[in-house]
Short mmCIF file of the C-alpha atoms (twelve columns), coordinates in Angstrom:
data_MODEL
# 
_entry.id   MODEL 
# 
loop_
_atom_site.group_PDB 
_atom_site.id 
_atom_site.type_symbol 
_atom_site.label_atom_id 
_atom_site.label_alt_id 
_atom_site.label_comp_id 
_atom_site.label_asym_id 
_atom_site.label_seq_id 
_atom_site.Cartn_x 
_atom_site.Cartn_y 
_atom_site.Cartn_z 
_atom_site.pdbx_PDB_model_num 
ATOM 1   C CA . UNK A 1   -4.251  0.436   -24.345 1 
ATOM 2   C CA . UNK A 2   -3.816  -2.693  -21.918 1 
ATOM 3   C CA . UNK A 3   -0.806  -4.832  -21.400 1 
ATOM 4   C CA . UNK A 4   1.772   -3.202  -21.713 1 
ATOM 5   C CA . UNK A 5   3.605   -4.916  -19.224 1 
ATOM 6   C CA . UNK A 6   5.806   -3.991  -16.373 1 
ATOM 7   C CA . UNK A 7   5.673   -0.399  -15.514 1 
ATOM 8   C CA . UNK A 8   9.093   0.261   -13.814 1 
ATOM 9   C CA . UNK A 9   8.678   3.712   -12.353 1 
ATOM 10  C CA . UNK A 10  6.378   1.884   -10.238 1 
ATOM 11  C CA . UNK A 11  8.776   0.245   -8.479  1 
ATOM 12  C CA . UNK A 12  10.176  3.866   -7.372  1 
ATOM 13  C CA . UNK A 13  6.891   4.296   -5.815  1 
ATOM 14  C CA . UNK A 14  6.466   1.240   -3.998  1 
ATOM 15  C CA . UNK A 15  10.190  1.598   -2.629  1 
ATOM 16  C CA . UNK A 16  9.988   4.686   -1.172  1 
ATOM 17  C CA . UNK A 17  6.550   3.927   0.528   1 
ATOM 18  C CA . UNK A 18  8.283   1.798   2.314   1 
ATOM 19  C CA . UNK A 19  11.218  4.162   2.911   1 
ATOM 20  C CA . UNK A 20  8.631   6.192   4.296   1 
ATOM 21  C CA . UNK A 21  6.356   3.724   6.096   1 
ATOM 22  C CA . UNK A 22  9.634   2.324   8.020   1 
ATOM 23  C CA . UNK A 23  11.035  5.736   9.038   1 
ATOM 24  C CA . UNK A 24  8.142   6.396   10.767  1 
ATOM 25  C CA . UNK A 25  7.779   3.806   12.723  1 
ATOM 26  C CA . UNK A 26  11.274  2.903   13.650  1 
ATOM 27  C CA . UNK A 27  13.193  6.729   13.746  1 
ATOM 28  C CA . UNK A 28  12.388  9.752   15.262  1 
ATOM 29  C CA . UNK A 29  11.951  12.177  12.362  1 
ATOM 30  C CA . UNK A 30  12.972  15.883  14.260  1 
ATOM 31  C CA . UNK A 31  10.853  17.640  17.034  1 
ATOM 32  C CA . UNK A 32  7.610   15.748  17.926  1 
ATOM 33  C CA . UNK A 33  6.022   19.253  17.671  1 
ATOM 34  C CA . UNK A 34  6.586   19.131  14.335  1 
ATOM 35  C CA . UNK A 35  4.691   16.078  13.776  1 
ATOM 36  C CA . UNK A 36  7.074   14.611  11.203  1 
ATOM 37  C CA . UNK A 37  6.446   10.687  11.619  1 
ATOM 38  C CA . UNK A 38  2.709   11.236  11.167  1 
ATOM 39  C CA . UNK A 39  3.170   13.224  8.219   1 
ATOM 40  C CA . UNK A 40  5.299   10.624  6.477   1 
ATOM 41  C CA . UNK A 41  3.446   7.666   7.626   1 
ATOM 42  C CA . UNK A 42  0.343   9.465   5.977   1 
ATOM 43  C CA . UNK A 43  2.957   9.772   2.961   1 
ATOM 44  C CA . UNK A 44  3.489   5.929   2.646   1 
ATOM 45  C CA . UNK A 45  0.266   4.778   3.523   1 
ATOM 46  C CA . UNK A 46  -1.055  7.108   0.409   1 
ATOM 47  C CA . UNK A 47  1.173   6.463   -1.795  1 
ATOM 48  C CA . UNK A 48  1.004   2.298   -1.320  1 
ATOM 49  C CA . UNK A 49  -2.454  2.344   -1.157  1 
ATOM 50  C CA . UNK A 50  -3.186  4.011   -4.573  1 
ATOM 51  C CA . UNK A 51  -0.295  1.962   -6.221  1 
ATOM 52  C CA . UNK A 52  -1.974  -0.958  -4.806  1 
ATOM 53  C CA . UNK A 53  -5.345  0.516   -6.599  1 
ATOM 54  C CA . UNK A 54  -3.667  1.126   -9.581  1 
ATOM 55  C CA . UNK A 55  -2.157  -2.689  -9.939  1 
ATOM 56  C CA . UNK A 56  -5.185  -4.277  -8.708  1 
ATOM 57  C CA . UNK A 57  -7.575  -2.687  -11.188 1 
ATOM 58  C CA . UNK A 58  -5.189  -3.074  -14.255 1 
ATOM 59  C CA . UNK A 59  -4.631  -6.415  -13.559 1 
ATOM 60  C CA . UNK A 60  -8.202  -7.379  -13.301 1 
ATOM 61  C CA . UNK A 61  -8.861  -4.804  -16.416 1 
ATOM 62  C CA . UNK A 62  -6.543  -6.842  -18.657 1 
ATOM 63  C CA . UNK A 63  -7.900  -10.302 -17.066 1 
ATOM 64  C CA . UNK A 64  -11.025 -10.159 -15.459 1 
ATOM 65  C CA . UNK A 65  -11.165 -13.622 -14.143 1 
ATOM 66  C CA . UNK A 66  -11.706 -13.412 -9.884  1 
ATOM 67  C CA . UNK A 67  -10.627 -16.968 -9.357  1 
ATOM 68  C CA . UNK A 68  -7.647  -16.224 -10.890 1 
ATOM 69  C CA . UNK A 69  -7.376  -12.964 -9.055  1 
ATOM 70  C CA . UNK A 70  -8.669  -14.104 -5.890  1 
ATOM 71  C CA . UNK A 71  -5.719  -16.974 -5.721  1 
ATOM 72  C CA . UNK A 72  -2.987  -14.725 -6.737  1 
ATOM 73  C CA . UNK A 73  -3.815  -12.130 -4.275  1 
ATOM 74  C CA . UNK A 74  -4.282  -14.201 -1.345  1 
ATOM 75  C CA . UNK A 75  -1.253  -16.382 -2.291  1 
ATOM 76  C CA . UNK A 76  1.018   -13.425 -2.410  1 
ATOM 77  C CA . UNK A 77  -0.928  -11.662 1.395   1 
ATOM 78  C CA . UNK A 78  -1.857  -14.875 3.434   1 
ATOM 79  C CA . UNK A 79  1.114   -17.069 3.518   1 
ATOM 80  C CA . UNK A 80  3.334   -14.507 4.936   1 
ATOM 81  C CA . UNK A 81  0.639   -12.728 6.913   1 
ATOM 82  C CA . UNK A 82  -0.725  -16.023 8.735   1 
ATOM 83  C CA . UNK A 83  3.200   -16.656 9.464   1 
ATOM 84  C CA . UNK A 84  3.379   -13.733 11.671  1 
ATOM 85  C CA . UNK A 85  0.204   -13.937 13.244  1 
ATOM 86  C CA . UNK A 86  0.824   -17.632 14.402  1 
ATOM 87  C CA . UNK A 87  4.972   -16.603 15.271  1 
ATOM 88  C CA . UNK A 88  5.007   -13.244 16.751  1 
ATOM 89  C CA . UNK A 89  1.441   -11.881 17.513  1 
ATOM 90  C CA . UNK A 90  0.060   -15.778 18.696  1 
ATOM 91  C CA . UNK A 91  3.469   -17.062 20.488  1 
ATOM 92  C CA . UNK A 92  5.599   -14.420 21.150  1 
ATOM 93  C CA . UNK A 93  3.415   -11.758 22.196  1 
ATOM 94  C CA . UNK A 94  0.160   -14.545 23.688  1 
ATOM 95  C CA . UNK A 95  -2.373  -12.338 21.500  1 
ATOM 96  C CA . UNK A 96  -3.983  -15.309 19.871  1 
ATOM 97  C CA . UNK A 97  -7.227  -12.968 20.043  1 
ATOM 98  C CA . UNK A 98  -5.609  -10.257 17.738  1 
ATOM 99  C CA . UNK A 99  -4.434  -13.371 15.525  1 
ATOM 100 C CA . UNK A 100 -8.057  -13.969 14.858  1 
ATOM 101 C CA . UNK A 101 -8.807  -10.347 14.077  1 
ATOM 102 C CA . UNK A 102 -5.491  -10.502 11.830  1 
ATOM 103 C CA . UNK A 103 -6.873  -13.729 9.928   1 
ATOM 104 C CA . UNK A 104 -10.441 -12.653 9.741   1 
ATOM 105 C CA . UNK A 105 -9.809  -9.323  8.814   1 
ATOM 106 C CA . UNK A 106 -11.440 -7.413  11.311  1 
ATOM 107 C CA . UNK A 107 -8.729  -6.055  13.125  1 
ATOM 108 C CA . UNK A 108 -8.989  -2.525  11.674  1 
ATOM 109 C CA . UNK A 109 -12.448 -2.288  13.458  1 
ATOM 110 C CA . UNK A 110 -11.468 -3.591  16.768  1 
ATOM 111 C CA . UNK A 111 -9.035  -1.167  18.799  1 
ATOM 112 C CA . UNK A 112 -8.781  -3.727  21.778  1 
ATOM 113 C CA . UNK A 113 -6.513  -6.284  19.693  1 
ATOM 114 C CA . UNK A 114 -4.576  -3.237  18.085  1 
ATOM 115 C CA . UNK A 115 -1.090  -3.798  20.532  1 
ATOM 116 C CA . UNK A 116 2.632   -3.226  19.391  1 
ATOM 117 C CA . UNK A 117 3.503   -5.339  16.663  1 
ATOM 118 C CA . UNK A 118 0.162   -5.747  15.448  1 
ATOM 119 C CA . UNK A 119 -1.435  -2.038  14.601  1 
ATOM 120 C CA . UNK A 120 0.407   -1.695  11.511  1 
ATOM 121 C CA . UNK A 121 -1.722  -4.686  10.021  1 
ATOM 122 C CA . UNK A 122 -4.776  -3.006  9.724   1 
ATOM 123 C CA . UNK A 123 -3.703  -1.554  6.573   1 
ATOM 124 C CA . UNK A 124 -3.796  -5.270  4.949   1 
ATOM 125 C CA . UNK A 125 -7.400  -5.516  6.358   1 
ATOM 126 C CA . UNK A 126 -8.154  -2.544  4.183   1 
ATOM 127 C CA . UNK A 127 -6.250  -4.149  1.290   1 
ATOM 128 C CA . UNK A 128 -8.491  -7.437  1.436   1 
ATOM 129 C CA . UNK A 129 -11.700 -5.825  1.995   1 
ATOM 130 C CA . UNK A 130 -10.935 -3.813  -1.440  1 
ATOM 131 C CA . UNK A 131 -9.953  -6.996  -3.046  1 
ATOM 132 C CA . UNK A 132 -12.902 -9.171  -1.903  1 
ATOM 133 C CA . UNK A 133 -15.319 -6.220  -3.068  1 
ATOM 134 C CA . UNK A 134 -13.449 -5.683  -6.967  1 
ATOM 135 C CA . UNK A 135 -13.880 -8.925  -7.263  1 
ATOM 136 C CA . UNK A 136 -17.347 -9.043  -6.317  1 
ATOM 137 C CA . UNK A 137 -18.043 -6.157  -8.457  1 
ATOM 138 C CA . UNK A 138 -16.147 -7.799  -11.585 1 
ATOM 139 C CA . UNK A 139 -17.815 -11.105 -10.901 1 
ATOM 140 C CA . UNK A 140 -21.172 -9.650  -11.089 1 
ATOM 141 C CA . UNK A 141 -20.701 -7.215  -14.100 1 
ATOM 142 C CA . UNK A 142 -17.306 -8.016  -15.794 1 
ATOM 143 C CA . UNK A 143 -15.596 -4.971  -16.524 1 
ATOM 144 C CA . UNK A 144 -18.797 -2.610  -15.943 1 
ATOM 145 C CA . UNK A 145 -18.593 -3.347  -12.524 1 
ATOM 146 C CA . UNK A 146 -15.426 -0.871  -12.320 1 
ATOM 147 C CA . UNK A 147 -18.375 1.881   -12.807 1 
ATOM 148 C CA . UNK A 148 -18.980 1.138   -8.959  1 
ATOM 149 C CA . UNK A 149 -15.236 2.620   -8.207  1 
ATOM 150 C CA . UNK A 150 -16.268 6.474   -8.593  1 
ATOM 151 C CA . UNK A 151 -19.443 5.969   -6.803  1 
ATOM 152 C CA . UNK A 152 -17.705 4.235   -4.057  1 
ATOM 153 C CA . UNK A 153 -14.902 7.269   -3.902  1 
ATOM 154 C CA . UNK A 154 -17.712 9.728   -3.592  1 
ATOM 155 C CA . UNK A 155 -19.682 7.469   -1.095  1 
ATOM 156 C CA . UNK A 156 -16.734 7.401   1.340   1 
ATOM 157 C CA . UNK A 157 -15.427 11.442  0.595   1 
ATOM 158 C CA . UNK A 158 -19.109 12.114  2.144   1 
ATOM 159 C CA . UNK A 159 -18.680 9.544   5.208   1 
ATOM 160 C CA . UNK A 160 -15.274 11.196  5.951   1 
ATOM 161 C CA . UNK A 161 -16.472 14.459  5.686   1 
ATOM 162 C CA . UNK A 162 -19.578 13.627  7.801   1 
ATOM 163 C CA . UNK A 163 -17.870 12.349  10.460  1 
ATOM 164 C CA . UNK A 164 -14.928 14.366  10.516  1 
ATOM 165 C CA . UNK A 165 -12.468 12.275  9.595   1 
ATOM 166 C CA . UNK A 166 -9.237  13.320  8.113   1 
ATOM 167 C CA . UNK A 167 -7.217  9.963   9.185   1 
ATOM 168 C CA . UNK A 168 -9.132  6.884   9.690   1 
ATOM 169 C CA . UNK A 169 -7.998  2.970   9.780   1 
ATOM 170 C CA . UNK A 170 -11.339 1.709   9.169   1 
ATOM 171 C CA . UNK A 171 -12.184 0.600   5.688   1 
ATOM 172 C CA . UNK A 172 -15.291 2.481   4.805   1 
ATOM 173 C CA . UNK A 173 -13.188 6.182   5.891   1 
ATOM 174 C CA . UNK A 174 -9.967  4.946   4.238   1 
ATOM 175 C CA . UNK A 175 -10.213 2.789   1.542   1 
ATOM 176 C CA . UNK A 176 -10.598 6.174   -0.941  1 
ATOM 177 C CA . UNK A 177 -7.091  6.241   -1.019  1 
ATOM 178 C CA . UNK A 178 -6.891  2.639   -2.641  1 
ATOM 179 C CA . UNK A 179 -10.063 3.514   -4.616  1 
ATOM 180 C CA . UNK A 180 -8.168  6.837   -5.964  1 
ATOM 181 C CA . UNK A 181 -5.331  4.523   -7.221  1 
ATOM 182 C CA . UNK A 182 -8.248  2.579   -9.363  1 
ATOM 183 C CA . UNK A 183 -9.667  5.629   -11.097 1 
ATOM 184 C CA . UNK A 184 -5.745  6.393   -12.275 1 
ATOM 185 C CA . UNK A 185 -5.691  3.084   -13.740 1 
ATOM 186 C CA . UNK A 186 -8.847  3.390   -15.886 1 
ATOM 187 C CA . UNK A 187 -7.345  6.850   -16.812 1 
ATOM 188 C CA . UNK A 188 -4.383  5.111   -17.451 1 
ATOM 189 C CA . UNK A 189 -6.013  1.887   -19.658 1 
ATOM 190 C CA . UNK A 190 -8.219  4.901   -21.385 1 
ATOM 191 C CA . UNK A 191 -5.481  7.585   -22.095 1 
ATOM 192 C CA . UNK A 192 -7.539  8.859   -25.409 1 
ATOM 193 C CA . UNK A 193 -11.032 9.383   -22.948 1 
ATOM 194 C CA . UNK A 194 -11.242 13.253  -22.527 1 
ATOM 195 C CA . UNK A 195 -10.820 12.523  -18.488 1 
ATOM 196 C CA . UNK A 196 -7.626  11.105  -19.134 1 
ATOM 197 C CA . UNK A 197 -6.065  13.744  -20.906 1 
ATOM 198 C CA . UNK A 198 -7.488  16.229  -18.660 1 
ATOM 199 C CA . UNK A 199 -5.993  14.599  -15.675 1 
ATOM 200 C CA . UNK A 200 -2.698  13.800  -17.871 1 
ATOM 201 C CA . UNK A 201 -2.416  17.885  -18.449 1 
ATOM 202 C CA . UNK A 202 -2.874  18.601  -14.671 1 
ATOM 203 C CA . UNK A 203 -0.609  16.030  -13.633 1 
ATOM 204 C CA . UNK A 204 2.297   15.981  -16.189 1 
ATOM 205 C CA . UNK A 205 2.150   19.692  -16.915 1 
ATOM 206 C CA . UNK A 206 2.989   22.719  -14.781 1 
ATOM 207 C CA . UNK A 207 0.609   22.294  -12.004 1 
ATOM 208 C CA . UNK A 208 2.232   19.118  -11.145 1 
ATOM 209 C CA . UNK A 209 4.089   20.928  -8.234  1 
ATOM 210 C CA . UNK A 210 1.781   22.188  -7.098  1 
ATOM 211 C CA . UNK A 211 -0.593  19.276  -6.705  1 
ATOM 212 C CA . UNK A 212 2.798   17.520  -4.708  1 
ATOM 213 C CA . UNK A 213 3.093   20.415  -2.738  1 
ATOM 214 C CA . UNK A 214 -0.667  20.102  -1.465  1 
ATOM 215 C CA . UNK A 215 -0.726  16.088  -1.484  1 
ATOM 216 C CA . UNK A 216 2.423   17.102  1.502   1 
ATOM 217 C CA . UNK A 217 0.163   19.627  2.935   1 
ATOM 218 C CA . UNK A 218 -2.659  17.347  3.019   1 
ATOM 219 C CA . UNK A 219 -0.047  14.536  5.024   1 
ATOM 220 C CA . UNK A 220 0.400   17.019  7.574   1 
ATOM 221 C CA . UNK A 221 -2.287  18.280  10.389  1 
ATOM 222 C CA . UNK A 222 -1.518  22.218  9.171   1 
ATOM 223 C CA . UNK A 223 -3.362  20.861  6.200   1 
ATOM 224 C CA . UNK A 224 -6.662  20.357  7.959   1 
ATOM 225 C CA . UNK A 225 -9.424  19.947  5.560   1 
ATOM 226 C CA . UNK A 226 -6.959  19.446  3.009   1 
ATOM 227 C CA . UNK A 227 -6.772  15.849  4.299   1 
ATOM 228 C CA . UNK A 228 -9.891  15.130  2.795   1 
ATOM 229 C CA . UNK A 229 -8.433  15.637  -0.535  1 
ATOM 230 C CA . UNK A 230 -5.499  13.710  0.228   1 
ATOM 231 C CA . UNK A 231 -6.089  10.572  -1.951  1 
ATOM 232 C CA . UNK A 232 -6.530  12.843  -4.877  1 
ATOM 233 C CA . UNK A 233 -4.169  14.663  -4.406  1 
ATOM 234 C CA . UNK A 234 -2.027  11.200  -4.548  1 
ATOM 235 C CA . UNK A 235 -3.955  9.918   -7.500  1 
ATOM 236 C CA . UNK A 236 -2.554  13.397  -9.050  1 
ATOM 237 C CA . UNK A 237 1.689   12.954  -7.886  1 
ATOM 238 C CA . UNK A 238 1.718   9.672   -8.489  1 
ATOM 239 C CA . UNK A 239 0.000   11.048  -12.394 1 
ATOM 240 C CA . UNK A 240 2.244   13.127  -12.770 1 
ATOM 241 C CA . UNK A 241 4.877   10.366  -12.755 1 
ATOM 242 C CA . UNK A 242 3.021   8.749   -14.951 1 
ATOM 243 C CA . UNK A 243 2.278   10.606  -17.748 1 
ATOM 244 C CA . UNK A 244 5.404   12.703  -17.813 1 
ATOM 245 C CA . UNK A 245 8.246   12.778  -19.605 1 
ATOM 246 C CA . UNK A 246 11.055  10.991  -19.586 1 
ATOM 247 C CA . UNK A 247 13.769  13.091  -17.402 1 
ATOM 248 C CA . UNK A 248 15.374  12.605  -14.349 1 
ATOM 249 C CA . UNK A 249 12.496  12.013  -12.104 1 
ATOM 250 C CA . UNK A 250 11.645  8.699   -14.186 1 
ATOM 251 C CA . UNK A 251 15.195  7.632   -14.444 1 
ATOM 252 C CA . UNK A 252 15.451  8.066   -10.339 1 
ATOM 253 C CA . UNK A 253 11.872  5.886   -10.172 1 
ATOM 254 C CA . UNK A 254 14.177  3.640   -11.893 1 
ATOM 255 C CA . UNK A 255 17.054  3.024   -9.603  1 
ATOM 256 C CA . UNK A 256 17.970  -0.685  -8.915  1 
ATOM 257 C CA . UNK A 257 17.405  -0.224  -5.211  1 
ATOM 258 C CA . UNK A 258 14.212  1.210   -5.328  1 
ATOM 259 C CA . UNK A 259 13.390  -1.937  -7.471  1 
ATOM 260 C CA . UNK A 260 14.983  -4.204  -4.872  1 
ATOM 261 C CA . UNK A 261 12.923  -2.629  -2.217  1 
ATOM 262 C CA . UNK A 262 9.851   -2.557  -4.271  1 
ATOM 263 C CA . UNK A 263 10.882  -6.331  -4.310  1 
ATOM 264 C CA . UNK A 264 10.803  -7.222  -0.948  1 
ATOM 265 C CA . UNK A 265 8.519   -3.968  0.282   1 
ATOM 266 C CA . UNK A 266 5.471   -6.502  1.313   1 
ATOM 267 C CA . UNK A 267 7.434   -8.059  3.645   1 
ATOM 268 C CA . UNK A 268 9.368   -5.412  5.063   1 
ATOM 269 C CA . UNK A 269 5.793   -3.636  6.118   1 
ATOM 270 C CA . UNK A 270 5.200   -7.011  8.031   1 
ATOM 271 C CA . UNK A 271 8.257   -8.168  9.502   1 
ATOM 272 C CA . UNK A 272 9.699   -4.796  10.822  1 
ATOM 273 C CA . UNK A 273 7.755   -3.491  13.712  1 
ATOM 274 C CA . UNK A 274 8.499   -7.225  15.027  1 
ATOM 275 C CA . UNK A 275 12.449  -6.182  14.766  1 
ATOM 276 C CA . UNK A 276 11.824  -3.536  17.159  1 
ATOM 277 C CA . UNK A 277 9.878   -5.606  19.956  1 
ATOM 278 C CA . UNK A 278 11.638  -6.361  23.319  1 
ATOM 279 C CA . UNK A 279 15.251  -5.471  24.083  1 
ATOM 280 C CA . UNK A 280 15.676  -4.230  20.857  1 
ATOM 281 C CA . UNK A 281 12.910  -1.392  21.402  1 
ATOM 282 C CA . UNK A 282 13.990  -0.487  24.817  1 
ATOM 283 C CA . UNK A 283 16.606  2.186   26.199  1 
ATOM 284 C CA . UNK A 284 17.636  5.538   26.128  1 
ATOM 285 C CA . UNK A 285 17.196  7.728   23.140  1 
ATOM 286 C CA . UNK A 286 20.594  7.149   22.315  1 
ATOM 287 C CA . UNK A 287 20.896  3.157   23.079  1 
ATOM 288 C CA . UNK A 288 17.536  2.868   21.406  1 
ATOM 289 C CA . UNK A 289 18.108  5.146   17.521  1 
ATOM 290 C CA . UNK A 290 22.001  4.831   17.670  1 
ATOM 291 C CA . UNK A 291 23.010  1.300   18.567  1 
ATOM 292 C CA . UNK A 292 19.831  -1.210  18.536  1 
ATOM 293 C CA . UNK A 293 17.732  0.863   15.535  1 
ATOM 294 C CA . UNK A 294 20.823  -0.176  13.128  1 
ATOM 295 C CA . UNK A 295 20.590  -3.771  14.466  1 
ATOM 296 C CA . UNK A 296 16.717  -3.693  13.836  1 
ATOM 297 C CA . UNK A 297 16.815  -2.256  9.853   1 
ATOM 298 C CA . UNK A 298 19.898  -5.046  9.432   1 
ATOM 299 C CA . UNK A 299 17.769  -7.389  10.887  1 
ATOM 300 C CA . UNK A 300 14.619  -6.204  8.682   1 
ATOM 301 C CA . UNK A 301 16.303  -6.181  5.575   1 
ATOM 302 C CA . UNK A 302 17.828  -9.420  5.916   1 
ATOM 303 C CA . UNK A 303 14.426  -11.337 7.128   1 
ATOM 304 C CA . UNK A 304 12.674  -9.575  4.584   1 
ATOM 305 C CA . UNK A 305 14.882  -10.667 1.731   1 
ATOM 306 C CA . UNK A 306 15.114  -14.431 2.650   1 
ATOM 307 C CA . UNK A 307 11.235  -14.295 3.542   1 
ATOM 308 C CA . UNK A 308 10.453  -12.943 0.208   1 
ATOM 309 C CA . UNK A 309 12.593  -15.887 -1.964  1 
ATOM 310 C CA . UNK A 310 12.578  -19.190 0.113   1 
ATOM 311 C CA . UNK A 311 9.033   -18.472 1.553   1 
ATOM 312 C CA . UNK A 312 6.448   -16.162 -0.101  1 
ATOM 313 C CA . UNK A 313 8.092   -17.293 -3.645  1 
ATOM 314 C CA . UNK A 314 7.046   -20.328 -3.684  1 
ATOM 315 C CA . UNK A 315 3.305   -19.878 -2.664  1 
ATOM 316 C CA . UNK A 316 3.132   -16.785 -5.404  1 
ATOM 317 C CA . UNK A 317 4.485   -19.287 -8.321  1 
ATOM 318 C CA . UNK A 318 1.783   -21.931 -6.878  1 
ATOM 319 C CA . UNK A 319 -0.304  -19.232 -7.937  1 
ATOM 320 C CA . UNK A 320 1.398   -18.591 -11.314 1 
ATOM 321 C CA . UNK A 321 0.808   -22.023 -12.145 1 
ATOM 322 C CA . UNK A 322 -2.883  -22.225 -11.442 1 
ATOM 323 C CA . UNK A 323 -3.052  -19.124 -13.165 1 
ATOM 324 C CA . UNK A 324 -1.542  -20.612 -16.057 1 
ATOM 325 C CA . UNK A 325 -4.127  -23.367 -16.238 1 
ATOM 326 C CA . UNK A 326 -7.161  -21.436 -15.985 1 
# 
């Protein structure tokens, strides 16, 4: 059941990840006692980490060729991502040491070059050790070598659970989530496989509440061991939008400016904590949220868009093209 194209409620995903992901770094989201940033960054991170699963492994499904893969991928991460490294973490900020971490991806397993404006990259280290690994796994085997995607989820469940840990940013205690977002796309290219439907009537059918209402719990620390379940728990909402049917939730997943934001969501996650660096991150509460935070989401939203069409476009049809050829 492979290419079938575009899936659009995707988009509705991706777009409020970043929704999510931007909030918490950039507003203060009620009482810090009630922990709300952390639980939504949690929410983001999840949710674009098993989307990121899902497109990765249905793309490589449906074409398993890794050069292809390999240049398509890096052409739409490195361009943009060397950019800021060089502009804001190597000039502005002097941290030409965390630029090496950035470009190397290694900067998720050294805290000493994780400073403002450069902590929120270790989620693309994550990204690139999963891609680098698929693509081993798919070079060595083809399409068997997806069978090492449940082993690897159950490999890293025990080395969280080992060592205790609920939230981590390195890649062998996160990268679950992403991995969770791979086993929904084989479920997803198999719909007729028993597995499937089982996880098609949990997700789409009436417990699909209650799976969101744990995948929130698990976001937040009241969850506890919950946490450990979080990617799962993902794998299951973002199922349930999925494989239900159409209604109002998939029409919403829809909306033009989630798709815009889906559009322009990779750069948004790079350019914005830069927006907030300097005078523009400084002040009182109500200098800082009230007067300079609008400046800073104008100022995202505007980079972001230009970034995405007169500098990451060209680089990801460079890529289309050799695609093309091969």
């Amino acid at each position: 059941m492979a290419g079938e194209g575009h899936i659009r409620e995707l988009d509705g995903v991706r777009g409020l990840s970043i929704l999510l992901v931007l909030a918490t770094h950039l507003l203060p989201l009620g009482p810090k006692v009630l922990q709300l940033n952390a639980m939504t960054g949690l929410m983001g991170m999840s949710l674009f980490f098993c989307l990121s699963g899902f497109l990765i492994t249905r793309f490589l499904w449906e074409r398993p060729d890794v050069p292809v893969f390999l240049v398509r991928r890096l052409a739409r991460i490195y361009p943009l991502l060397a950019l800021y490294a060089v502009v804001v973490v190597g000039i502005a900020l002097g941290r030409w040491d965390a630029v090496q971490g950035i470009l190397l991806t290694y900067l998720n397993y050294d805290d000493a070059i994780l400073t403002e404006g450069t902590g929120h990259l270790w989620s693309i280290c994550v990204e690139l050790h999963f891609y680098f690994g698929i693509a081993l796994a798919v070079a060595l085997a083809g399409r068997r070598g997806f069978w090492i995607v449940p082993v690897l989820a159950l490999v890293v469940l025990a080395l969280r659970i080992e060592g205790g840990a609920l939230v981590s940013i390195r890649t062998h205690l996160r990268v679950d989530e992403i991995l969770s977002g791979s086993l929904l796309a084989l479920a997803w290219t198999h719909r007729d496989h028993p597995l499937s439907r089982a996880l098609q009537r949990a997700a789409a059918g009436g417990l699909w509440p209650v799976l969101g209402l744990l995948w929130l719990l698990s976001c937040h620390e009241i969850g506890g061991a919950l946490g450990y379940a979080r990617p799962w728990l993902t794998m299951a909402t973002v199922a349930g939008l999925l494989f239900r049917a159409e209604g109002s939730l998939r029409r919403m997943a829809r909306h033009p400016v989630l798709a815009w934001l889906a559009g322009i969501s990779y750069a948004l996650y790079i350019w914005h904590p830069a927006m907030a660096l300097g005078w523009l991150g400084s002040g009182g509460g109500f200098t800082r949220y009230l007067v300079k935070r609008p400046i800073t989401f104008a100022l995202t939203f505007a980079l972001s868009h230009l970034s995405t069409r007169f500098y990451e476009a060209w680089f990801i049809e460079a890529a289309r093209r050799f695609g093309k050829g091969h």
